[in-house]
PDB file of C-alpha atoms in Angstrom:
ATOM      1  CA  MET S  25       3.199 -20.243  16.337  1.00 89.00           C
ATOM      2  CA  PRO S  26       0.568 -18.779  13.952  1.00 93.00           C
ATOM      3  CA  GLY S  27      -1.133 -15.818  15.484  1.00 95.00           C
ATOM      4  CA  THR S  28       2.034 -14.594  17.191  1.00 96.00           C
ATOM      5  CA  ARG S  29       2.292 -10.798  16.649  1.00 96.00           C
ATOM      6  CA  PHE S  30       5.671  -8.886  16.628  1.00 95.00           C
ATOM      7  CA  ARG S  31       7.501  -5.564  15.351  1.00 94.00           C
ATOM      8  CA  PHE S  32      10.413  -4.820  13.609  1.00 90.00           C
ATOM      9  CA  VAL S  33      11.788  -1.175  14.771  1.00 91.00           C
ATOM     10  CA  ALA S  34      14.388   0.486  12.881  1.00 87.00           C
ATOM     11  CA  LYS S  35      15.224   4.138  12.860  1.00 89.00           C
ATOM     12  CA  PRO S  36      12.630   6.233  11.936  1.00 89.00           C
ATOM     13  CA  LYS S  37      12.792   8.297   8.668  1.00 84.00           C
ATOM     14  CA  PRO S  38      11.014  11.365   6.939  1.00 87.00           C
ATOM     15  CA  GLY S  39       7.609   9.728   6.397  1.00 79.00           C
ATOM     16  CA  TRP S  40       8.013   6.843   8.089  1.00 81.00           C
ATOM     17  CA  ASN S  41       8.128   6.098  12.057  1.00 88.00           C
ATOM     18  CA  GLY S  42      10.326   2.972  11.677  1.00 87.00           C
ATOM     19  CA  VAL S  43       7.731   0.544  13.040  1.00 92.00           C
ATOM     20  CA  VAL S  44       6.469  -2.621  10.983  1.00 91.00           C
ATOM     21  CA  ASN S  45       3.965  -4.580  12.692  1.00 93.00           C
ATOM     22  CA  CYS S  46       4.071  -8.609  11.804  1.00 95.00           C
ATOM     23  CA  GLU S  47       2.013 -11.585  12.520  1.00 96.00           C
ATOM     24  CA  VAL S  48       3.125 -15.241  12.091  1.00 97.00           C
ATOM     25  CA  LEU S  49       0.920 -16.834   9.214  1.00 98.00           C
ATOM     26  CA  GLU S  50       2.846 -20.135   8.931  1.00 97.00           C
ATOM     27  CA  ALA S  51       5.748 -22.029  10.832  1.00 96.00           C
ATOM     28  CA  SER S  52       7.154 -25.571   9.927  1.00 95.00           C
ATOM     29  CA  GLU S  53      10.228 -26.128  11.628  1.00 91.00           C
ATOM     30  CA  PRO S  54      12.795 -26.090  10.025  1.00 89.00           C
ATOM     31  CA  ALA S  55      11.806 -25.431   6.833  1.00 94.00           C
ATOM     32  CA  LEU S  56       9.134 -22.354   6.545  1.00 95.00           C
ATOM     33  CA  PHE S  57       8.542 -19.334   8.237  1.00 95.00           C
ATOM     34  CA  ARG S  58       5.987 -17.146   6.812  1.00 96.00           C
ATOM     35  CA  TYR S  59       4.534 -13.608   8.182  1.00 96.00           C
ATOM     36  CA  SER S  60       2.425 -10.448   7.397  1.00 96.00           C
ATOM     37  CA  TRP S  61       4.210  -7.150   7.137  1.00 92.00           C
ATOM     38  CA  THR S  62       2.439  -3.868   7.512  1.00 91.00           C
ATOM     39  CA  ASP S  63       3.719  -0.678   7.925  1.00 86.00           C
ATOM     40  CA  ASP S  64       2.605   1.091  11.372  1.00 84.00           C
ATOM     41  CA  GLY S  65       0.948   3.987   9.217  1.00 80.00           C
ATOM     42  CA  GLY S  66      -1.199   1.628   7.326  1.00 77.00           C
ATOM     43  CA  GLY S  67      -0.569   0.659   3.836  1.00 77.00           C
ATOM     44  CA  ASP S  68      -0.351  -2.700   2.073  1.00 83.00           C
ATOM     45  CA  ARG S  69      -0.392  -5.950   3.853  1.00 92.00           C
ATOM     46  CA  THR S  70       2.339  -7.798   2.583  1.00 93.00           C
ATOM     47  CA  GLU S  71       3.875 -11.408   3.140  1.00 95.00           C
ATOM     48  CA  VAL S  72       7.223 -12.497   3.790  1.00 93.00           C
ATOM     49  CA  SER S  73       8.392 -15.821   3.510  1.00 94.00           C
ATOM     50  CA  TYR S  74      11.651 -17.732   4.339  1.00 92.00           C
ATOM     51  CA  ARG S  75      12.196 -21.410   3.025  1.00 94.00           C
ATOM     52  CA  LEU S  76      14.835 -23.833   3.465  1.00 93.00           C
ATOM     53  CA  GLN S  77      15.417 -26.895   1.429  1.00 94.00           C
ATOM     54  CA  PRO S  78      17.683 -29.767   1.392  1.00 92.00           C
ATOM     55  CA  ARG S  79      20.091 -29.214  -1.745  1.00 92.00           C
ATOM     56  CA  GLY S  80      23.365 -31.729  -2.399  1.00 91.00           C
ATOM     57  CA  ALA S  81      25.147 -31.423   0.605  1.00 89.00           C
ATOM     58  CA  GLY S  82      23.914 -28.005   1.772  1.00 88.00           C
ATOM     59  CA  THR S  83      20.698 -26.112   2.205  1.00 88.00           C
ATOM     60  CA  ARG S  84      19.044 -23.686  -0.412  1.00 90.00           C
ATOM     61  CA  PHE S  85      17.403 -20.354   1.256  1.00 88.00           C
ATOM     62  CA  THR S  86      14.888 -18.519  -0.191  1.00 90.00           C
ATOM     63  CA  ASP S  87      13.338 -15.660   0.648  1.00 89.00           C
ATOM     64  CA  GLU S  88      10.034 -13.790  -0.738  1.00 92.00           C
ATOM     65  CA  HIS S  89       8.135 -10.435  -0.122  1.00 90.00           C
ATOM     66  CA  THR S  90       4.973 -10.398  -1.695  1.00 91.00           C
ATOM     67  CA  GLY S  91       1.670  -8.367  -2.115  1.00 90.00           C
ATOM     68  CA  PHE S  92       3.031  -5.087  -3.216  1.00 87.00           C
ATOM     69  CA  THR S  93       0.100  -3.192  -5.195  1.00 88.00           C
ATOM     70  CA  GLY S  94       0.215   0.270  -6.875  1.00 86.00           C
ATOM     71  CA  VAL S  95       3.301   2.776  -7.719  1.00 86.00           C
ATOM     72  CA  GLY S  96       3.835   3.360  -4.062  1.00 79.00           C
ATOM     73  CA  GLY S  97       4.004  -0.600  -3.610  1.00 81.00           C
ATOM     74  CA  PHE S  98       6.515  -0.784  -6.322  1.00 84.00           C
ATOM     75  CA  PHE S  99       8.720   1.731  -5.103  1.00 82.00           C
ATOM     76  CA  MET S 100       8.614   0.011  -1.583  1.00 79.00           C
ATOM     77  CA  ALA S 101       9.590  -3.351  -3.062  1.00 82.00           C
ATOM     78  CA  GLN S 102      12.419  -1.677  -4.699  1.00 84.00           C
ATOM     79  CA  LEU S 103      13.499  -0.307  -1.449  1.00 79.00           C
ATOM     80  CA  LEU S 104      13.039  -3.501   0.665  1.00 82.00           C
ATOM     81  CA  GLY S 105      14.680  -5.440  -2.144  1.00 81.00           C
ATOM     82  CA  ARG S 106      18.053  -3.616  -1.713  1.00 82.00           C
ATOM     83  CA  ILE S 107      17.452  -3.775   2.003  1.00 79.00           C
ATOM     84  CA  ARG S 108      17.018  -7.454   1.676  1.00 81.00           C
ATOM     85  CA  ARG S 109      20.079  -8.087  -0.609  1.00 84.00           C
ATOM     86  CA  LYS S 110      22.302  -6.249   2.250  1.00 84.00           C
ATOM     87  CA  MET S 111      20.925  -8.731   4.652  1.00 79.00           C
ATOM     88  CA  LEU S 112      21.809 -11.331   2.554  1.00 80.00           C
ATOM     89  CA  SER S 113      25.401 -10.380   1.304  1.00 84.00           C
ATOM     90  CA  VAL S 114      26.382  -8.910   4.469  1.00 84.00           C
ATOM     91  CA  GLY S 115      24.517  -9.822   7.876  1.00 80.00           C
ATOM     92  CA  LEU S 116      23.629 -13.286   6.898  1.00 79.00           C
ATOM     93  CA  PRO S 117      27.208 -14.535   6.378  1.00 82.00           C
ATOM     94  CA  ALA S 118      28.492 -12.798   9.736  1.00 82.00           C
ATOM     95  CA  VAL S 119      25.771 -14.690  11.727  1.00 80.00           C
ATOM     96  CA  LEU S 120      26.583 -17.982   9.458  1.00 77.00           C
ATOM     97  CA  ALA S 121      30.361 -17.449  10.347  1.00 82.00           C
ATOM     98  CA  GLY S 122      29.666 -17.308  14.122  1.00 80.00           C
ATOM     99  CA  LEU S 123      27.657 -20.971  13.900  1.00 75.00           C
ATOM    100  CA  GLY S 124      29.640 -24.245  14.762  1.00 62.00           C
ATOM    101  CA  GLN S 125      29.179 -27.245  12.632  1.00 58.00           C
ATOM    102  CA  ASP S 126      26.066 -28.049  14.668  1.00 60.00           C
ATOM    103  CA  GLY S 127      24.351 -24.662  13.829  1.00 59.00           C
ATOM    104  CA  GLY S 128      25.086 -23.562  17.699  1.00 60.00           C
ATOM    105  CA  GLY S 129      27.775 -21.399  18.834  1.00 59.00           C
ATOM    106  CA  GLN S 130      27.799 -17.754  19.778  1.00 54.00           C
ATOM    107  CA  GLY S 131      27.002 -15.109  16.845  1.00 42.00           C
ATOM    108  CA  PRO S 132      28.729 -12.327  16.285  1.00 41.00           C
ATOM    109  CA  GLN S 133      27.230 -10.085  19.106  1.00 43.00           C
ATOM    110  CA  GLU S 134      24.806 -12.453  20.884  1.00 41.00           C
ATOM    111  CA  GLY S 135      21.296 -10.776  21.291  1.00 38.00           C
ATOM    112  CA  SER S 136      22.021  -7.891  18.887  1.00 37.00           C
ATOM    113  CA  ALA S 137      20.802  -7.185  15.260  1.00 38.00           C
ATOM    114  CA  ALA S 138      23.519  -8.536  12.722  1.00 35.00           C
ATOM    115  CA  VAL S 139      22.408  -5.921  10.200  1.00 35.00           C
ATOM    116  CA  ARG S 140      21.689  -2.463  10.382  1.00 33.00           C
ATOM    117  CA  THR S 141      20.076  -0.596   7.546  1.00 32.00           C
TER     118      THR S 141
END
């Protein structure tokens, strides 16, 4: 539901406490999920979107993370791009492998993160 706030919490790193604050901007089940992304320490407010579109006998998944500015934004976009590629190449296949034909079923470790970065 738009306006819902949530957080991503990861292992802190030097210069980052590991917290990202998010707010749902748009959700249209099952095709679109879009939310804001802001580092707990401030910085750019960026936007993340995930889209599902029918394509032949399957589904096309598209993700975007936009709104980065300046040199710092460039480096953050590069870093997050590497993390997102890992999510899509390692984490997402593991989750999908645990789903049944109807999309239900138990994931690899129900209730835990599928990807650790």
